[in-house]
Tab-separated table of N, CA and C in Angstrom:
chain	number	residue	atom	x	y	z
A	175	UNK	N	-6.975	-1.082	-39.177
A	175	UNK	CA	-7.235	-0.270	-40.355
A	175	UNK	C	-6.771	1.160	-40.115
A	176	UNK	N	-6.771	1.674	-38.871
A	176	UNK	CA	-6.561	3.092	-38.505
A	176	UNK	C	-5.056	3.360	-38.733
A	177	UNK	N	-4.064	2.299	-38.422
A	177	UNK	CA	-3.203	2.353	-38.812
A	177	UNK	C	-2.479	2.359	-40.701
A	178	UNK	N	-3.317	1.280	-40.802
A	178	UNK	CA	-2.935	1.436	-42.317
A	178	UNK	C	-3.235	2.497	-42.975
A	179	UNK	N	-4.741	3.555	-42.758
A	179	UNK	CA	-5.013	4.637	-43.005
A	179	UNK	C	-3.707	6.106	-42.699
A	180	UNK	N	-3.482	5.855	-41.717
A	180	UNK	CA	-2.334	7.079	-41.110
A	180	UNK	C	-0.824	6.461	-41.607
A	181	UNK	N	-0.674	5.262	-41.861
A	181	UNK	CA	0.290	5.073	-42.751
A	181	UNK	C	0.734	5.038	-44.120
A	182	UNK	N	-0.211	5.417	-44.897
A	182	UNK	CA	-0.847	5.408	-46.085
A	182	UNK	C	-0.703	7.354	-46.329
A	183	UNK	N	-1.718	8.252	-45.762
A	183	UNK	CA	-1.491	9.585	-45.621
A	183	UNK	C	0.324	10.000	-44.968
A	184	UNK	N	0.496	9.464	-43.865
A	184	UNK	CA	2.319	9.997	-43.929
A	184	UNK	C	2.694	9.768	-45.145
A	185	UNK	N	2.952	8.082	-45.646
A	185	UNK	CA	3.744	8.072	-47.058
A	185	UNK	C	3.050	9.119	-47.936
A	186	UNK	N	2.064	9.584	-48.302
A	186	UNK	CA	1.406	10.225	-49.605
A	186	UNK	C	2.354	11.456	-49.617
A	187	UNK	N	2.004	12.097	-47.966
A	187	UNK	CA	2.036	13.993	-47.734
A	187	UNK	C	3.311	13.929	-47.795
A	188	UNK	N	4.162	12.788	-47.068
A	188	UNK	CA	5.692	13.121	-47.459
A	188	UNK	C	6.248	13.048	-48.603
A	189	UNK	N	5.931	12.295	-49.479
A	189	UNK	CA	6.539	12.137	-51.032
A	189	UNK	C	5.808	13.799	-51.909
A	190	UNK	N	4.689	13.875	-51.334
A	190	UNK	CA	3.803	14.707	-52.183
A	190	UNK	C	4.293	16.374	-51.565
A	191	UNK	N	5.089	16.559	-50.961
A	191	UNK	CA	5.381	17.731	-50.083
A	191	UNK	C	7.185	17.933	-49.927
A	192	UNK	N	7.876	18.676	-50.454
A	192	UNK	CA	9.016	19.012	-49.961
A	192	UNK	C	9.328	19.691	-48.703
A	193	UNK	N	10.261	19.415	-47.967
A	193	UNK	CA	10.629	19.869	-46.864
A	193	UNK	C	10.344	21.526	-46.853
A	194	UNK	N	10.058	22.231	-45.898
A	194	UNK	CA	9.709	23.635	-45.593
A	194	UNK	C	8.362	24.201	-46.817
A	195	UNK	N	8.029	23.033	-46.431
A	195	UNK	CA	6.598	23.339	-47.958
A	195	UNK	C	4.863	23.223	-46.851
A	196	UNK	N	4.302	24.259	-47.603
A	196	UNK	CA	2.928	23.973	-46.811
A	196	UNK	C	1.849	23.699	-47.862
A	197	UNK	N	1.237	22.411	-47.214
A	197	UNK	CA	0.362	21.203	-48.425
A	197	UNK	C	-1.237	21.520	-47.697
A	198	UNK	N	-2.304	22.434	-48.183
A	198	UNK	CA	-3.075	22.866	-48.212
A	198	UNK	C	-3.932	21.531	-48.686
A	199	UNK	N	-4.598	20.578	-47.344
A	199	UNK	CA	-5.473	19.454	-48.130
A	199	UNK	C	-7.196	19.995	-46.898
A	200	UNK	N	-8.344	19.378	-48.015
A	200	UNK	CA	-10.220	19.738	-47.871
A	200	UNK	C	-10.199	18.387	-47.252
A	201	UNK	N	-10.743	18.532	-46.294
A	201	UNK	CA	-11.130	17.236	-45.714
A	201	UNK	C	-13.024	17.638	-45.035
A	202	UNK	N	-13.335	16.515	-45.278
A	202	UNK	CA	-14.653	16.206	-44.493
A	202	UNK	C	-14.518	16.416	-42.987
A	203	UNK	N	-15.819	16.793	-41.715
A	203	UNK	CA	-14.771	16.929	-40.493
A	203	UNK	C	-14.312	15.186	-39.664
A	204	UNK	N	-15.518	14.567	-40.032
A	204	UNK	CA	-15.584	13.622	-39.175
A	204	UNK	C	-15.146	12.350	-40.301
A	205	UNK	N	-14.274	11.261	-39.895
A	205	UNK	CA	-13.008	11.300	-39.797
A	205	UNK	C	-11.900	11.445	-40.341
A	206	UNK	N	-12.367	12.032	-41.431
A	206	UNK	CA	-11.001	13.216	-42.043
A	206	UNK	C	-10.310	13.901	-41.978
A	207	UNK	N	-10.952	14.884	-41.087
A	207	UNK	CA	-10.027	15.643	-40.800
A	207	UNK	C	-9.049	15.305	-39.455
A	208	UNK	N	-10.377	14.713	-39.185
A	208	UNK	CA	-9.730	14.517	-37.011
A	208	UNK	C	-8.733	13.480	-37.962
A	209	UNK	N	-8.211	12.766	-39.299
A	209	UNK	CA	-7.025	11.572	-39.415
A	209	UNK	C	-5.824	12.819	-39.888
A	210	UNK	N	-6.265	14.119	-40.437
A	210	UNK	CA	-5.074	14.809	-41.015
A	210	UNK	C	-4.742	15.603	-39.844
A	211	UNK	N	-5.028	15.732	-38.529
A	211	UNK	CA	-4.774	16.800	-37.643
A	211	UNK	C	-4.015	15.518	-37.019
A	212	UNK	N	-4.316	14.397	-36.905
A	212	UNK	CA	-3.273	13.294	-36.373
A	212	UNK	C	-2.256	13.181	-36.624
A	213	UNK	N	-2.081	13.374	-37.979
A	213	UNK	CA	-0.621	12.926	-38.583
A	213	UNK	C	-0.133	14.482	-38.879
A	214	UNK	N	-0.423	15.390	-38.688
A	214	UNK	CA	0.217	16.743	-38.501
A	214	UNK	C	1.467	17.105	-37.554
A	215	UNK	N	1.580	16.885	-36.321
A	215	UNK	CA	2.446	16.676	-35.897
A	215	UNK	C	3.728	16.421	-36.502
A	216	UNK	N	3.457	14.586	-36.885
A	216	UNK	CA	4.669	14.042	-37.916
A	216	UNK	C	5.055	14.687	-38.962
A	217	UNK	N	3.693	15.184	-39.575
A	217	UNK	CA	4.660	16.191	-40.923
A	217	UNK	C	5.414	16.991	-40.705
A	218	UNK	N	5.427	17.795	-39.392
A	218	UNK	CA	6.209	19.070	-39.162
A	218	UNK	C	7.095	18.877	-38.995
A	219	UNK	N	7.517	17.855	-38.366
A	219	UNK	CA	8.304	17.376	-37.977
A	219	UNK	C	9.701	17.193	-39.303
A	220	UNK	N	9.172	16.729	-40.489
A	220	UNK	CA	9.597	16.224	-41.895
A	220	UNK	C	9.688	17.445	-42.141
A	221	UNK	N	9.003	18.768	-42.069
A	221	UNK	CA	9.382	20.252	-42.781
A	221	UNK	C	8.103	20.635	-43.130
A	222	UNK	N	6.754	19.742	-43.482
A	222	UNK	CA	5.959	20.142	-43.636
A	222	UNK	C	4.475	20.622	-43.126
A	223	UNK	N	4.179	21.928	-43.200
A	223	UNK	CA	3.445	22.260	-42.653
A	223	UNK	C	2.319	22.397	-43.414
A	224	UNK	N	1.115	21.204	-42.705
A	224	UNK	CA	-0.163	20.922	-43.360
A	224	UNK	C	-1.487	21.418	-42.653
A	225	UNK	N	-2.044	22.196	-43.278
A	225	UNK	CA	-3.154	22.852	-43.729
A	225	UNK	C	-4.266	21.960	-43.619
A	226	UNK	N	-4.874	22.082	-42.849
A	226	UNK	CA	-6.225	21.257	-42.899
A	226	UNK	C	-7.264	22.252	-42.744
A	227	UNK	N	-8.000	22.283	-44.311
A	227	UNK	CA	-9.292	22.898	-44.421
A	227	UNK	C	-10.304	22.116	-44.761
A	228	UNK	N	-11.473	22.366	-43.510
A	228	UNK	CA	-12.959	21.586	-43.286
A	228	UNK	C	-14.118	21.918	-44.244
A	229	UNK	N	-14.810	21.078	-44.869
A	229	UNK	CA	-15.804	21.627	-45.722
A	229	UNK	C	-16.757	20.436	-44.977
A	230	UNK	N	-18.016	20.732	-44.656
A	230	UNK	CA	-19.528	20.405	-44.932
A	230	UNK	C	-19.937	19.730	-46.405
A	231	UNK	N	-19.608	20.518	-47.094
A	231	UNK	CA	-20.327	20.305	-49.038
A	231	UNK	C	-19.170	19.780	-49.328
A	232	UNK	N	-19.726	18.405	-49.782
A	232	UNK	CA	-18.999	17.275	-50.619
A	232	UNK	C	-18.584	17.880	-52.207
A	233	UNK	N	-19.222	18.946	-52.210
A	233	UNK	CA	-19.425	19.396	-54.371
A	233	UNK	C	-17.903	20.346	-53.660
A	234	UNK	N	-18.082	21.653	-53.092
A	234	UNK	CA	-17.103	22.345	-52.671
A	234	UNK	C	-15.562	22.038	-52.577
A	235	UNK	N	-15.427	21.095	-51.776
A	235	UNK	CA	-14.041	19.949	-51.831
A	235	UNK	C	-13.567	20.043	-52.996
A	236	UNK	N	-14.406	19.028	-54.518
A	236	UNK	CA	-13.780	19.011	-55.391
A	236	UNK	C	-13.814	20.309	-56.363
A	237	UNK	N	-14.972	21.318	-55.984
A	237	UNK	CA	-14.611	22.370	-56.771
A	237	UNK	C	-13.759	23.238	-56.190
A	238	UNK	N	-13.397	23.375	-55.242
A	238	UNK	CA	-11.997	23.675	-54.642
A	238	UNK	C	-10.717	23.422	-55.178
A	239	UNK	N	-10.579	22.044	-55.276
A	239	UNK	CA	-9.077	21.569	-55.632
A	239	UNK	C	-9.432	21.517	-57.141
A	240	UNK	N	-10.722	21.797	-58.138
A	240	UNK	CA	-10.522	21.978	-59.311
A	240	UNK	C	-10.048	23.603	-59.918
A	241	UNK	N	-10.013	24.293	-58.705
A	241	UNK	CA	-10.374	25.610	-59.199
A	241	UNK	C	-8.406	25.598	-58.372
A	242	UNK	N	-7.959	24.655	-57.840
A	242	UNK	CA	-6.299	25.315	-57.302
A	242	UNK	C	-6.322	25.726	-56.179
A	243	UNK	N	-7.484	25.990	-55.340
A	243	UNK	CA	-7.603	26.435	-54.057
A	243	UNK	C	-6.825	25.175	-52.570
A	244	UNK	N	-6.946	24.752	-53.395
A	244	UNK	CA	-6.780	22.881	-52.473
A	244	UNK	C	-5.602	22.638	-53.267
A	245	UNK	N	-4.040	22.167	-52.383
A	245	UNK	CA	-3.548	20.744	-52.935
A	245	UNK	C	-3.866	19.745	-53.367
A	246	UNK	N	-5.052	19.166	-52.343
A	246	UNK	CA	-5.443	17.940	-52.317
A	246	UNK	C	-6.718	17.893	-51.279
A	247	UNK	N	-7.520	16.828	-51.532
A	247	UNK	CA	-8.852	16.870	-50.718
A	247	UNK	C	-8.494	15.298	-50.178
A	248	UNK	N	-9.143	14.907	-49.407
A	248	UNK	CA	-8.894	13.361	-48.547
A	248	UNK	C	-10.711	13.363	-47.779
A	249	UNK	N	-11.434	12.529	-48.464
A	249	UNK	CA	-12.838	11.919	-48.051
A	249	UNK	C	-13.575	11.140	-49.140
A	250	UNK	N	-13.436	11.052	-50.313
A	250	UNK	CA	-14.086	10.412	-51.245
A	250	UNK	C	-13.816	9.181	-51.934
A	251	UNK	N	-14.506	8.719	-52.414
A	251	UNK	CA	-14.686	7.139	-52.805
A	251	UNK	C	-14.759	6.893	-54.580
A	252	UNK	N	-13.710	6.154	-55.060
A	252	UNK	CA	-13.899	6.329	-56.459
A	252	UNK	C	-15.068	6.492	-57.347
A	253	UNK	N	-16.842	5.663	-56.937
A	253	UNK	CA	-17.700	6.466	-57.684
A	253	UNK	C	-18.094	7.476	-57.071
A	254	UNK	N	-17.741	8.309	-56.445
A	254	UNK	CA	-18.398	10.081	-56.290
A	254	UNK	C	-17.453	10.707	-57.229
A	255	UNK	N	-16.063	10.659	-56.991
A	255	UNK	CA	-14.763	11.272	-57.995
A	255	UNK	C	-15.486	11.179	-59.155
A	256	UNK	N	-15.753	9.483	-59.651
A	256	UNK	CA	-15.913	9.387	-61.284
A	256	UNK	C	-17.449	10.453	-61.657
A	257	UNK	N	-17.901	10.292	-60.400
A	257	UNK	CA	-19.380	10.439	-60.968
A	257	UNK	C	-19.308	12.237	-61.176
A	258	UNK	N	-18.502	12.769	-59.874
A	258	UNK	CA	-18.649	14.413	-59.801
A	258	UNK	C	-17.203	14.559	-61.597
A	259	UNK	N	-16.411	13.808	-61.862
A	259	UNK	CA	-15.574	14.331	-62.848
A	259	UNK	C	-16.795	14.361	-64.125
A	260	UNK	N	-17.668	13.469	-63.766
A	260	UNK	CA	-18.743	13.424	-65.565
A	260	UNK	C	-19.328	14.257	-65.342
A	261	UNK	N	-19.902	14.843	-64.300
A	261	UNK	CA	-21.222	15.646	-64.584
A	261	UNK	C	-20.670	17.095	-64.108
A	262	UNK	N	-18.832	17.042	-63.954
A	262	UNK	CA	-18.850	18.737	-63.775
A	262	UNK	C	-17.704	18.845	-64.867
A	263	UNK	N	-17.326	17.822	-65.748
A	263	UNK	CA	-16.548	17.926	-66.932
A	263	UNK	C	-14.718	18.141	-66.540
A	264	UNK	N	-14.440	18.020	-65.305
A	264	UNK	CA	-13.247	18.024	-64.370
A	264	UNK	C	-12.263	16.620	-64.989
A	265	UNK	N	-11.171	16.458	-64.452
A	265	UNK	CA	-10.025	15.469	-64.302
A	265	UNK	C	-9.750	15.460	-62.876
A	266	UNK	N	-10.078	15.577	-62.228
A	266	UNK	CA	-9.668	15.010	-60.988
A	266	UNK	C	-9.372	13.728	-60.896
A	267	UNK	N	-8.034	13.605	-60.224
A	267	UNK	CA	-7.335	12.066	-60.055
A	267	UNK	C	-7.084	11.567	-58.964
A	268	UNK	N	-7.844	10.289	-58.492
A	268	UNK	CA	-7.078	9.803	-57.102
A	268	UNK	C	-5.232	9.816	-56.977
A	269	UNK	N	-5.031	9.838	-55.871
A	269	UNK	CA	-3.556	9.606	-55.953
A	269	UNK	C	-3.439	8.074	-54.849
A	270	UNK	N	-4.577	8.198	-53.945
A	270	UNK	CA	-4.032	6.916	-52.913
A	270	UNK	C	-5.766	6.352	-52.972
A	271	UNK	N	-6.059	5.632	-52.525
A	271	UNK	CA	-7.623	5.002	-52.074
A	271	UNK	C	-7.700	5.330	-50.313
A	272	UNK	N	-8.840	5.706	-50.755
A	272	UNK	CA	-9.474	6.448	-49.141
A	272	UNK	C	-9.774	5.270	-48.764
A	273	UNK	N	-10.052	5.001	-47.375
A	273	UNK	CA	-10.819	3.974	-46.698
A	273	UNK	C	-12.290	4.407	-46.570
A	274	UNK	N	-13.230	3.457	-46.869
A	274	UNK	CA	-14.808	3.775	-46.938
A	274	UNK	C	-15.619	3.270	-45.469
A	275	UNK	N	-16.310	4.107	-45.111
A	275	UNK	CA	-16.725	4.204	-44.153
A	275	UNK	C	-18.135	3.372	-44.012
A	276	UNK	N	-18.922	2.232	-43.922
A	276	UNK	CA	-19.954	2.184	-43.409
A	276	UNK	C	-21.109	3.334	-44.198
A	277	UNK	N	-22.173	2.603	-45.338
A	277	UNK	CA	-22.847	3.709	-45.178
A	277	UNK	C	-24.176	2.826	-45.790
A	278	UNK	N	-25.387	3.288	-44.654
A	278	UNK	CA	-26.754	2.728	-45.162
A	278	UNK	C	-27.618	3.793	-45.143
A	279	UNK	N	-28.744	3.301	-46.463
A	279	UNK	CA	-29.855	4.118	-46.940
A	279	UNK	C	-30.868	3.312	-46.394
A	280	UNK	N	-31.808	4.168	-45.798
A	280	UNK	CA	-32.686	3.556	-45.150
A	280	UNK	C	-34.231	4.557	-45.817
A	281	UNK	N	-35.289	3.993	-46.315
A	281	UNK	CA	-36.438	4.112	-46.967
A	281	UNK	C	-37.874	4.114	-45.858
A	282	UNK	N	-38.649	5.190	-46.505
A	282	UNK	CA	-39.811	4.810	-45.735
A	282	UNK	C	-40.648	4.221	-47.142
A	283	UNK	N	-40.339	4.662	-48.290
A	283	UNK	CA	-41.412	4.319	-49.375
A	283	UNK	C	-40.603	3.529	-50.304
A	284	UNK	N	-39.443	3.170	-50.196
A	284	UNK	CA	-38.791	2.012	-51.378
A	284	UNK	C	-38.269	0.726	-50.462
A	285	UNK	N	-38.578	-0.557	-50.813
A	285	UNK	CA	-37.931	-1.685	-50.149
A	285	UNK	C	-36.701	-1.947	-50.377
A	286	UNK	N	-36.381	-1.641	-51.698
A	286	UNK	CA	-35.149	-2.327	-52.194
A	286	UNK	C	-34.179	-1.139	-53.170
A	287	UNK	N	-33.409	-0.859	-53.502
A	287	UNK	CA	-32.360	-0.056	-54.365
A	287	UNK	C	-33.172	-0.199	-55.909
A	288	UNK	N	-33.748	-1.668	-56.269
A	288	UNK	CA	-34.299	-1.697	-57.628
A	288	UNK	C	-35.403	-1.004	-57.759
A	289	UNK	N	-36.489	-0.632	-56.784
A	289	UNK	CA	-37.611	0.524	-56.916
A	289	UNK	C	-37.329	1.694	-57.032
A	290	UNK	N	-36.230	1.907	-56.945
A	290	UNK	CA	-35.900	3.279	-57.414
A	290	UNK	C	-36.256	3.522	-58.332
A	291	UNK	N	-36.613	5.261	-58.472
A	291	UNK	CA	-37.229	5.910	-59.992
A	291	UNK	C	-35.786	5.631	-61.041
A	292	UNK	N	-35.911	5.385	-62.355
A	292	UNK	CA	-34.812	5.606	-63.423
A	292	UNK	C	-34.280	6.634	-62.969
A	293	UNK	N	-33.468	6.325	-63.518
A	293	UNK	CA	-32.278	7.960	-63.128
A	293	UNK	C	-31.624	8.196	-62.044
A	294	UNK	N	-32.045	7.666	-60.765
A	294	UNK	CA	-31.930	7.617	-59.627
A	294	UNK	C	-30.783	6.425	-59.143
A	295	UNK	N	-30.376	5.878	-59.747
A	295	UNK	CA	-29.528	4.466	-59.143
A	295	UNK	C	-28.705	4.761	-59.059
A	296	UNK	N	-27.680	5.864	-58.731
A	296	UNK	CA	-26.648	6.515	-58.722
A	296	UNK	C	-25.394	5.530	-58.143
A	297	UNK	N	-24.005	5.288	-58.191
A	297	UNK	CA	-23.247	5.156	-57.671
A	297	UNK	C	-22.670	5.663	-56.579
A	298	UNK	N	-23.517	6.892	-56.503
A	298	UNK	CA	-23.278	7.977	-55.364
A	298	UNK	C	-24.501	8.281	-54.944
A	299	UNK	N	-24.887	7.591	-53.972
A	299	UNK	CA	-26.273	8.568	-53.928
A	299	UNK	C	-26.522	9.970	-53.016
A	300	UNK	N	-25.129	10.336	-52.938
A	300	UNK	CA	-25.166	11.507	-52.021
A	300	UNK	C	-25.379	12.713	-53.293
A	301	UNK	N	-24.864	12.105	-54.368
A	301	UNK	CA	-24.898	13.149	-55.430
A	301	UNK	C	-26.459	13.381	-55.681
A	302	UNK	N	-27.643	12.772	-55.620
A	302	UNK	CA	-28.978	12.404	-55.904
A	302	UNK	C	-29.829	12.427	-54.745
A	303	UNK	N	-31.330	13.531	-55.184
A	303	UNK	CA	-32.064	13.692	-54.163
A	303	UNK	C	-33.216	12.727	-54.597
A	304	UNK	N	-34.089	12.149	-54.120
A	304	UNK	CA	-35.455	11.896	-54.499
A	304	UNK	C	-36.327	12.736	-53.687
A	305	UNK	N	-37.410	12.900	-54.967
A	305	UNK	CA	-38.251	13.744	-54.484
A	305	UNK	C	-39.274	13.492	-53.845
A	306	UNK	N	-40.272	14.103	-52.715
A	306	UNK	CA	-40.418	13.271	-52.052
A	306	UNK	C	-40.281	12.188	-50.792
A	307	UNK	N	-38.983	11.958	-50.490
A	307	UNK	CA	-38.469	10.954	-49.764
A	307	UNK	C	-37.348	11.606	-48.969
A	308	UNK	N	-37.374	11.078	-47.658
A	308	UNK	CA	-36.603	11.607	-46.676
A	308	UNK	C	-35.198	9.876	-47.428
A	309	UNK	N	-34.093	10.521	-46.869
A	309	UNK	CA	-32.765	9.328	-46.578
A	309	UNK	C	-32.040	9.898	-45.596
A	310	UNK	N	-31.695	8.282	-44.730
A	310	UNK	CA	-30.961	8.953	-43.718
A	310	UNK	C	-30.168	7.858	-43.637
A	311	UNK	N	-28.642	8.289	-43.153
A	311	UNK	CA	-27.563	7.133	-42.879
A	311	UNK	C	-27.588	6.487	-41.798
């Protein structure tokens, strides 16, 4: 998979980047960024010199590349995109599919995803706090 991932980002940054061009992409640190500092090398190589800026805040990323600050961001999963484009009124567009990482919610006071309070069933649940309740991955 690591391969198909770093083969997937070369094809993107090279089509998406002209030679002697610098492609300013938000990455998450862990393994986002450590995949765009990998394939950095190779871009330079092609003419392009890529920019890898680290964000912590998942909201930041896309209000970054909504606001032009960012080329491009590389960490998210089509429902956070869909979910952060409805509730911040944005167009943000995938261009490639990220690879998804492994991710569990673990409860001290809900058994199952269906006890959740209304409102709460998010597609993202990073976007959603409950109150109350610790979550941890």
């Amino acid at each position: 998979m690591k391969k198909t991932v770093i083969a997937g980002l070369l094809a993107l940054f090279s089509f998406s980047a002209a030679a002697n061009e610098t492609l300013v992409v938000g990455a998450t640190p862990v393994p986002h960024a450590e995949i765009l500092e990998f394939v950095k090398p190779t871009l330079a190589k092609e003419g392009v010199d890529l920019q890898v800026k680290v964000f912590n805040d998942f909201i930041q990323l896309n209000q970054q590349l909504a606001e032009k600050n960012l080329d491009a961001n590389y960490y998210q999963y089509r429902p956070f995109l869909d979910d952060y484009n409805k509730n911040r009124h944005t167009n943000l567009v995938p261009v490639v599919g990220v690879h998804i990482e492994p991710f569990g919610a673990y409860s001290t006071k809900y058994k199952s995803l269906s006890e959740l309070p209304e409102g709460r069933r998010s597609p993202s649940l990073m976007t959603r706090s409950i109150p109350g309740e610790r979550w941890c991955c």
